[in-house]
Coordinates of N, CA, C and O in Angstrom, one line a residue:
X1 N 13.9 109.1 9.1 CA 13.4 110.7 9.8 C 14.1 111.0 11.8 O 14.5 109.9 12.2
X2 N 14.8 112.1 11.7 CA 15.0 113.0 12.8 C 14.1 112.9 13.4 O 13.0 113.3 13.8
X3 N 14.4 112.6 15.0 CA 13.2 113.6 16.4 C 13.3 114.5 15.8 O 11.4 114.9 16.1
X4 N 13.3 115.1 15.7 CA 13.0 116.8 15.3 C 11.5 117.2 14.2 O 10.7 117.3 14.5
X5 N 12.5 116.3 14.0 CA 11.4 115.7 12.6 C 10.0 115.2 13.0 O 9.3 114.8 12.8
X6 N 10.2 113.9 13.7 CA 9.3 113.4 14.3 C 7.9 114.3 15.5 O 7.3 113.8 15.5
X7 N 8.5 114.6 15.5 CA 8.8 115.7 17.0 C 6.5 116.6 16.0 O 5.6 116.2 16.1
X8 N 7.7 117.2 14.8 CA 7.4 118.3 14.4 C 5.7 117.3 14.4 O 4.3 118.2 13.6
X9 N 5.5 116.5 13.2 CA 5.1 115.6 11.8 C 4.0 115.4 13.1 O 2.2 114.9 12.9
X10 N 3.8 114.9 14.4 CA 3.4 114.3 16.1 C 2.4 115.6 16.5 O 1.0 115.5 16.5
X11 N 2.7 117.3 16.3 CA 2.3 118.0 16.5 C 1.7 118.9 16.0 O 0.7 119.0 15.8
X12 N 2.2 118.0 14.6 CA 0.6 118.5 13.3 C -0.4 117.5 13.2 O -1.6 118.0 12.9
X13 N -0.1 116.9 13.8 CA -1.5 115.4 14.3 C -2.2 116.0 14.5 O -4.0 115.5 14.9
X14 N -1.7 116.2 16.3 CA -2.5 116.9 17.2 C -2.9 118.0 17.1 O -4.4 118.2 17.1
X15 N -2.9 118.7 15.7 CA -3.2 120.3 15.7 C -4.4 119.8 14.8 O -4.8 121.0 13.8
X16 N -4.5 118.9 13.9 CA -5.6 119.2 13.1 C -5.0 119.3 11.6 O -5.4 119.3 10.2
X17 N -3.5 119.5 11.5 CA -3.4 119.9 10.2 C -2.2 118.4 9.8 O -1.1 118.1 9.3
X18 N -2.3 117.3 10.4 CA -1.5 116.0 9.5 C -1.5 116.2 8.5 O -0.8 115.6 7.8
X19 N -2.0 116.8 7.1 CA -3.2 116.7 6.2 C -1.5 117.3 5.8 O -1.0 117.7 4.0
X20 N -0.5 117.5 6.3 CA 1.2 118.7 6.2 C 2.1 117.2 6.0 O 3.5 117.7 5.6
X21 N 2.2 116.3 6.6 CA 2.5 115.4 6.9 C 3.6 114.8 5.9 O 3.4 114.4 4.9
X22 N 4.6 114.4 6.0 CA 6.1 114.4 4.5 C 5.5 115.4 3.8 O 6.9 115.1 2.5
X23 N 5.5 116.1 4.3 CA 5.6 117.9 3.4 C 6.5 119.0 3.6 O 7.1 118.7 4.8
X24 N 7.3 119.3 1.8 CA 8.2 120.6 2.9 C 7.2 121.1 2.0 O 6.5 121.4 1.9
X25 N 7.7 122.9 3.0 CA 7.3 124.1 3.0 C 7.4 124.6 1.1 O 8.7 124.6 0.6
X26 N 6.6 125.0 0.0 CA 7.2 124.7 -1.1 C 6.8 126.8 -1.1 O 6.8 127.8 -0.7
X27 N 7.3 127.0 -2.7 CA 7.4 128.6 -3.2 C 6.8 129.2 -3.8 O 5.6 129.2 -4.7
X28 N 5.6 130.0 -2.0 CA 3.9 130.8 -2.9 C 4.6 131.1 -3.7 O 3.0 131.4 -5.0
X29 N 5.1 131.8 -4.1 CA 5.0 132.6 -5.4 C 4.8 131.7 -6.5 O 5.1 132.4 -7.7
X30 N 5.6 130.9 -6.6 CA 5.3 129.6 -8.0 C 3.7 129.6 -7.9 O 3.3 129.3 -8.7
X31 N 2.9 130.2 -7.2 CA 1.7 130.1 -7.8 C 0.6 131.2 -7.9 O -0.7 131.2 -8.6
X32 N 1.6 132.2 -7.8 CA 0.5 133.4 -8.0 C 0.6 133.8 -9.9 O 1.3 133.0 -11.0
X33 N -1.1 134.0 -10.2 CA -1.6 133.7 -11.6 C -2.0 133.0 -12.7 O -2.6 132.6 -14.0
X34 N -1.9 131.3 -11.7 CA -2.2 129.9 -11.8 C -3.0 130.2 -11.3 O -3.0 129.9 -9.8
X35 N -4.7 128.8 -11.9 CA -5.5 129.0 -10.7 C -5.2 127.6 -10.1 O -4.1 126.0 -10.7
X36 N -4.9 126.9 -9.2 CA -5.0 126.4 -8.2 C -5.8 125.3 -7.3 O -6.7 126.1 -7.1
X37 N -6.2 124.0 -7.8 CA -7.4 123.0 -6.9 C -6.7 122.5 -5.5 O -5.7 122.9 -5.6
X38 N -7.7 123.2 -4.9 CA -6.7 122.9 -3.2 C -7.7 121.8 -3.1 O -8.2 121.1 -3.4
X39 N -6.3 121.0 -1.9 CA -6.7 119.9 -1.3 C -7.8 120.1 0.3 O -8.4 119.4 0.6
X40 N -6.2 120.4 0.7 CA -6.6 120.5 1.9 C -6.8 122.3 2.5 O -5.5 122.6 1.9
X41 N -6.6 122.7 3.4 CA -6.2 124.1 3.6 C -6.2 124.1 5.4 O -7.4 123.5 6.7
X42 N -5.8 125.6 6.3 CA -6.3 125.6 8.0 C -5.9 126.8 8.1 O -5.2 127.9 7.5
X43 N -6.7 127.4 8.4 CA -5.8 129.0 9.1 C -5.8 129.1 10.4 O -6.0 128.3 11.5
X44 N -4.4 129.0 10.8 CA -3.1 129.2 12.3 C -2.5 130.4 12.7 O -3.2 131.5 12.2
X45 N -2.8 130.2 14.0 CA -2.3 130.9 14.2 C -0.5 131.6 15.0 O 0.1 130.5 14.2
X46 N 0.0 132.3 13.8 CA 1.6 132.3 14.0 C 2.6 132.1 15.0 O 2.4 132.7 15.8
X47 N 3.9 131.2 14.6 CA 3.8 131.7 16.3 C 5.1 132.6 17.0 O 5.7 133.3 17.3
X48 N 5.3 133.4 15.6 CA 6.0 135.1 15.4 C 4.8 135.7 14.8 O 3.4 135.2 14.9
X49 N 5.6 136.5 14.8 CA 4.6 137.8 14.0 C 3.3 138.1 15.1 O 2.3 138.1 13.9
X50 N 3.4 138.2 15.9 CA 2.5 138.1 17.2 C 1.2 137.6 16.9 O 0.0 138.1 16.9
X51 N 1.1 136.6 16.1 CA 0.7 135.3 16.4 C -0.8 136.3 15.0 O -1.7 135.8 15.0
X52 N 0.1 136.4 13.9 CA -1.2 136.6 13.7 C -2.1 135.7 12.7 O -0.6 134.9 12.7
X53 N -2.6 135.8 11.7 CA -3.9 134.7 10.8 C -2.2 134.2 9.9 O -2.4 135.2 9.4
X54 N -1.9 132.5 9.5 CA -1.8 132.9 8.0 C -2.8 131.3 7.8 O -3.4 131.3 8.4
X55 N -2.7 131.1 6.8 CA -3.4 130.4 6.2 C -2.2 129.5 5.5 O -1.2 129.4 4.5
X56 N -2.6 128.5 5.8 CA -1.6 126.9 4.9 C -2.4 126.0 4.5 O -4.0 125.0 4.5
X57 N -2.2 125.5 3.3 CA -2.6 125.2 2.4 C -1.9 123.7 1.1 O -0.7 123.7 1.3
X58 N -2.3 122.8 0.4 CA -2.3 121.9 0.1 C -2.8 122.5 -1.5 O -3.7 122.4 -1.7
X59 N -1.7 121.3 -2.4 CA -2.6 121.7 -3.7 C -2.9 120.0 -4.4 O -2.2 119.0 -4.5
X60 N -3.7 120.0 -4.9 CA -3.7 118.8 -5.7 C -3.2 118.6 -6.9 O -2.3 119.6 -7.2
X61 N -2.0 117.7 -6.8 CA -0.9 117.4 -7.7 C 0.2 117.7 -7.6 O 1.0 117.1 -7.9
X62 N 0.1 117.9 -6.1 CA 2.1 118.1 -6.0 C 1.7 118.1 -4.4 O 0.9 118.0 -3.8
X63 N 2.1 116.4 -4.7 CA 2.3 115.8 -2.8 C 3.4 116.4 -2.2 O 4.1 115.5 -1.1
X64 N 5.1 116.8 -2.6 CA 5.6 117.0 -1.9 C 5.6 118.0 -1.1 O 6.2 119.1 -0.2
X65 N 4.3 119.0 -1.1 CA 4.3 120.7 -0.6 C 2.9 121.4 0.4 O 2.2 120.8 0.0
X66 N 3.6 121.5 0.8 CA 2.0 122.0 1.1 C 2.8 124.4 1.3 O 3.9 124.6 0.8
X67 N 1.7 125.0 1.0 CA 2.4 126.8 0.8 C 1.8 127.1 2.6 O 0.5 127.0 2.9
X68 N 2.2 128.8 2.5 CA 1.6 129.4 3.3 C 2.0 130.7 3.3 O 2.8 131.3 2.7
X69 N 0.9 131.6 3.6 CA 0.9 132.2 3.9 C 0.2 133.1 4.3 O -0.7 132.9 5.3
X70 N 0.5 134.7 4.6 CA -0.3 135.4 6.0 C -0.7 136.8 5.9 O -1.2 137.8 6.1
X71 N -1.2 136.6 3.8 CA -1.8 138.4 3.5 C -3.4 138.1 3.9 O -3.8 137.2 4.7
X72 N -3.7 139.6 4.8 CA -4.5 139.6 5.5 C -5.9 139.0 4.1 O -6.6 138.4 4.8
X73 N -6.1 139.9 3.8 CA -6.9 139.5 1.9 C -7.0 138.5 1.8 O -8.2 138.0 1.5
X74 N -5.5 137.1 1.8 CA -5.5 136.0 1.8 C -6.7 135.2 2.5 O -7.3 133.8 1.9
X75 N -5.6 135.6 3.6 CA -6.2 134.7 5.0 C -7.7 135.5 5.1 O -8.4 134.7 5.4
X76 N -8.6 136.4 5.1 CA -10.2 136.8 5.6 C -10.7 136.0 4.0 O -11.8 135.4 4.9
X77 N -10.6 136.0 2.9 CA -10.8 135.4 2.1 C -10.7 133.7 2.4 O -12.6 133.1 1.9
X78 N -10.0 133.4 2.4 CA -9.8 131.1 2.9 C -10.8 131.6 4.4 O -11.7 130.5 4.2
X79 N -11.0 132.7 5.0 CA -11.7 132.0 6.2 C -13.2 132.1 5.7 O -14.4 131.2 6.2
X80 N -14.0 132.9 5.1 CA -15.1 133.5 4.1 C -15.2 132.1 3.9 O -16.9 131.5 3.9
X81 N -14.4 131.5 2.8 CA -15.0 129.5 2.1 C -14.7 128.7 3.3 O -15.7 128.2 2.8
X82 N -13.8 129.2 4.0 CA -14.4 127.6 5.3 C -15.5 128.2 6.3 O -15.9 126.4 6.3
X83 N -15.6 128.8 6.2 CA -17.4 129.0 7.5 C -18.4 128.1 5.8 O -19.4 127.9 6.2
X84 N -17.8 128.8 4.4 CA -19.5 128.5 3.5 C -18.7 126.9 3.5 O -20.3 126.5 4.0
X85 N -18.0 126.4 3.5 CA -17.9 124.7 3.6 C -18.0 124.5 4.4 O -19.2 123.2 4.6
X86 N -18.6 124.7 5.8 CA -18.7 124.1 7.5 C -20.0 124.1 7.0 O -20.8 123.3 7.6
X87 N -20.8 125.1 6.5 CA -22.3 125.3 6.3 C -23.0 124.2 5.6 O -24.2 123.9 6.2
X88 N -22.3 123.7 4.6 CA -22.0 122.7 3.5 C -22.1 121.9 3.1 O -22.7 120.6 3.2
X89 N -21.5 121.7 5.0 CA -20.7 119.9 4.7 C -19.9 119.7 3.9 O -19.3 117.8 3.4
X90 N -19.5 120.5 3.3 CA -18.2 120.2 2.2 C -17.0 120.1 2.3 O -16.7 120.9 3.1
X91 N -15.8 120.3 1.6 CA -14.5 119.7 1.9 C -13.9 120.8 0.9 O -14.6 121.5 0.0
X92 N -12.4 121.5 0.8 CA -11.7 122.2 0.6 C -11.4 122.4 -0.7 O -11.0 122.1 -1.7
X93 N -11.3 120.7 -1.1 CA -11.2 119.6 -2.9 C -12.4 120.1 -4.1 O -11.8 120.0 -5.0
X94 N -13.3 121.3 -4.1 CA -14.2 121.7 -4.6 C -13.8 123.1 -4.7 O -14.4 123.9 -6.1
X95 N -12.8 123.2 -4.7 CA -12.3 124.6 -4.1 C -10.9 125.1 -5.1 O -10.4 124.3 -5.0
X96 N -10.9 126.0 -6.1 CA -10.6 126.7 -7.1 C -10.3 127.6 -6.9 O -10.7 128.2 -6.2
X97 N -8.3 127.9 -7.0 CA -8.4 129.6 -6.2 C -6.7 130.3 -7.2 O -5.7 129.6 -7.8
X98 N -7.4 131.4 -7.4 CA -5.7 132.2 -8.3 C -5.6 132.8 -7.3 O -5.9 133.7 -7.4
X99 N -3.9 133.2 -6.8 CA -3.6 134.2 -6.6 C -2.4 135.3 -7.2 O -2.7 134.9 -8.3
X100 N -3.1 136.3 -6.7 CA -2.4 137.5 -7.8 C -1.7 138.5 -6.5 O -2.1 138.8 -5.3
X101 N -0.7 139.3 -6.8 CA 0.3 140.3 -6.5 C -0.5 141.6 -7.1 O -0.4 141.9 -8.1
X102 N -0.6 142.4 -6.2 CA -1.4 143.1 -6.7 C -0.1 144.9 -5.4 O 0.1 144.3 -5.2
X103 N -0.9 146.7 -6.4 CA 0.1 147.0 -4.8 C -1.5 148.4 -4.9 O -2.0 148.4 -5.7
X104 N -0.5 148.3 -3.8 CA -2.0 149.6 -3.0 C -1.7 151.1 -3.6 O -1.0 151.1 -4.3
X105 N -2.6 152.2 -4.2 CA -2.5 152.7 -4.1 C -1.1 153.7 -3.6 O -0.8 154.9 -3.9
X106 N -0.9 153.1 -2.2 CA 0.1 154.3 -1.2 C 2.0 152.8 -1.6 O 2.1 152.8 -1.9
X107 N 1.5 151.8 -3.1 CA 2.9 151.6 -3.5 C 2.7 150.3 -2.7 O 4.3 149.5 -3.1
X108 N 2.3 149.9 -1.7 CA 3.0 148.9 -0.4 C 1.6 147.2 -1.7 O 1.1 147.5 -2.0
X109 N 3.6 146.5 -1.9 CA 3.2 144.8 -2.8 C 1.3 144.6 -1.3 O 2.4 144.4 -0.4
X110 N 0.6 143.6 -2.2 CA -0.1 142.6 -1.1 C -1.2 141.5 -2.6 O -0.8 141.5 -3.4
X111 N -1.1 140.1 -1.9 CA -1.6 139.3 -2.5 C -3.6 139.5 -2.0 O -3.7 139.6 -1.1
X112 N -3.4 139.1 -3.1 CA -5.3 138.4 -3.3 C -5.4 136.9 -3.8 O -4.5 137.0 -4.5
X113 N -6.5 136.3 -3.4 CA -7.1 135.7 -4.1 C -8.7 135.5 -4.8 O -9.2 136.4 -4.2
X114 N -8.7 134.5 -5.8 CA -9.6 134.4 -6.4 C -10.5 133.1 -6.4 O -9.3 132.1 -7.4
X115 N -12.1 132.8 -5.6 CA -11.5 131.5 -5.3 C -13.1 131.4 -6.4 O -13.6 132.2 -7.2
X116 N -12.6 130.1 -6.5 CA -14.0 129.6 -8.2 C -14.7 127.9 -7.3 O -13.6 127.4 -6.7
X117 N -16.0 127.1 -7.2 CA -16.2 126.3 -7.1 C -16.1 125.8 -8.6 O -15.9 125.7 -9.5
X118 N -15.3 124.4 -8.1 CA -15.0 123.4 -9.0 C -15.6 122.7 -9.8 O -14.9 122.6 -10.8
X119 N -16.6 122.9 -9.3 CA -18.0 122.5 -9.9 C -19.4 123.1 -10.8 O -19.3 122.3 -11.4
X120 N -18.4 124.0 -10.7 CA -19.1 124.5 -11.7 C -17.6 125.5 -12.9 O -17.0 125.4 -12.7
X121 N -18.5 125.4 -14.1 CA -17.4 125.5 -15.2 C -16.9 127.0 -15.2 O -17.2 128.0 -13.8
X122 N -16.0 127.3 -15.6 CA -14.7 128.5 -14.9 C -15.2 129.8 -15.7 O -16.2 129.5 -16.6
X123 N -15.1 131.4 -15.3 CA -15.8 132.2 -16.0 C -15.2 132.0 -17.6 O -13.9 132.1 -18.0
X124 N -16.6 132.2 -17.8 CA -16.4 132.4 -19.8 C -16.6 131.5 -20.0 O -16.9 131.1 -21.1
X125 N -16.3 130.0 -19.5 CA -16.6 129.0 -19.6 C -18.4 128.9 -20.0 O -19.3 129.7 -19.1
X126 N -19.3 128.4 -20.8 CA -20.3 127.5 -20.7 C -20.8 126.5 -20.1 O -20.1 125.3 -20.6
X127 N -21.4 126.3 -19.9 CA -21.9 124.8 -19.1 C -22.6 123.6 -20.6 O -23.3 124.4 -21.4
X128 N -22.4 122.5 -20.5 CA -22.6 122.2 -21.5 C -24.4 121.7 -21.3 O -24.5 121.4 -19.9
X129 N -25.0 121.1 -22.3 CA -25.8 121.2 -22.6 C -26.6 120.1 -22.4 O -25.6 119.0 -22.8

């Protein structure tokens, strides 16, 4: 491991982003349209883009990658979920999310996120009796 990689890992640990250790950035586009179960997530300020907020997260079953997106709609959704998890003392691993790409009336493309409590049945599924 190079010194540059070691510095990056050390900075992640001290910033609360230790869950990124040993992972490389994955292709967010590959997650579009499928529900993924989250492991961890954090909202951070970008070092670029005038300090805009980003969400960084890991997905259950993918130990090689982390994912990052800066879409306002998605970031705001993650912030809302984070508040609920904190209030109830829960962690990200009970949350499933499905990302979609949509277009606004003006033709501008953006991402949305639909969240689900994985302890509950999926929409359209009936609970076991």
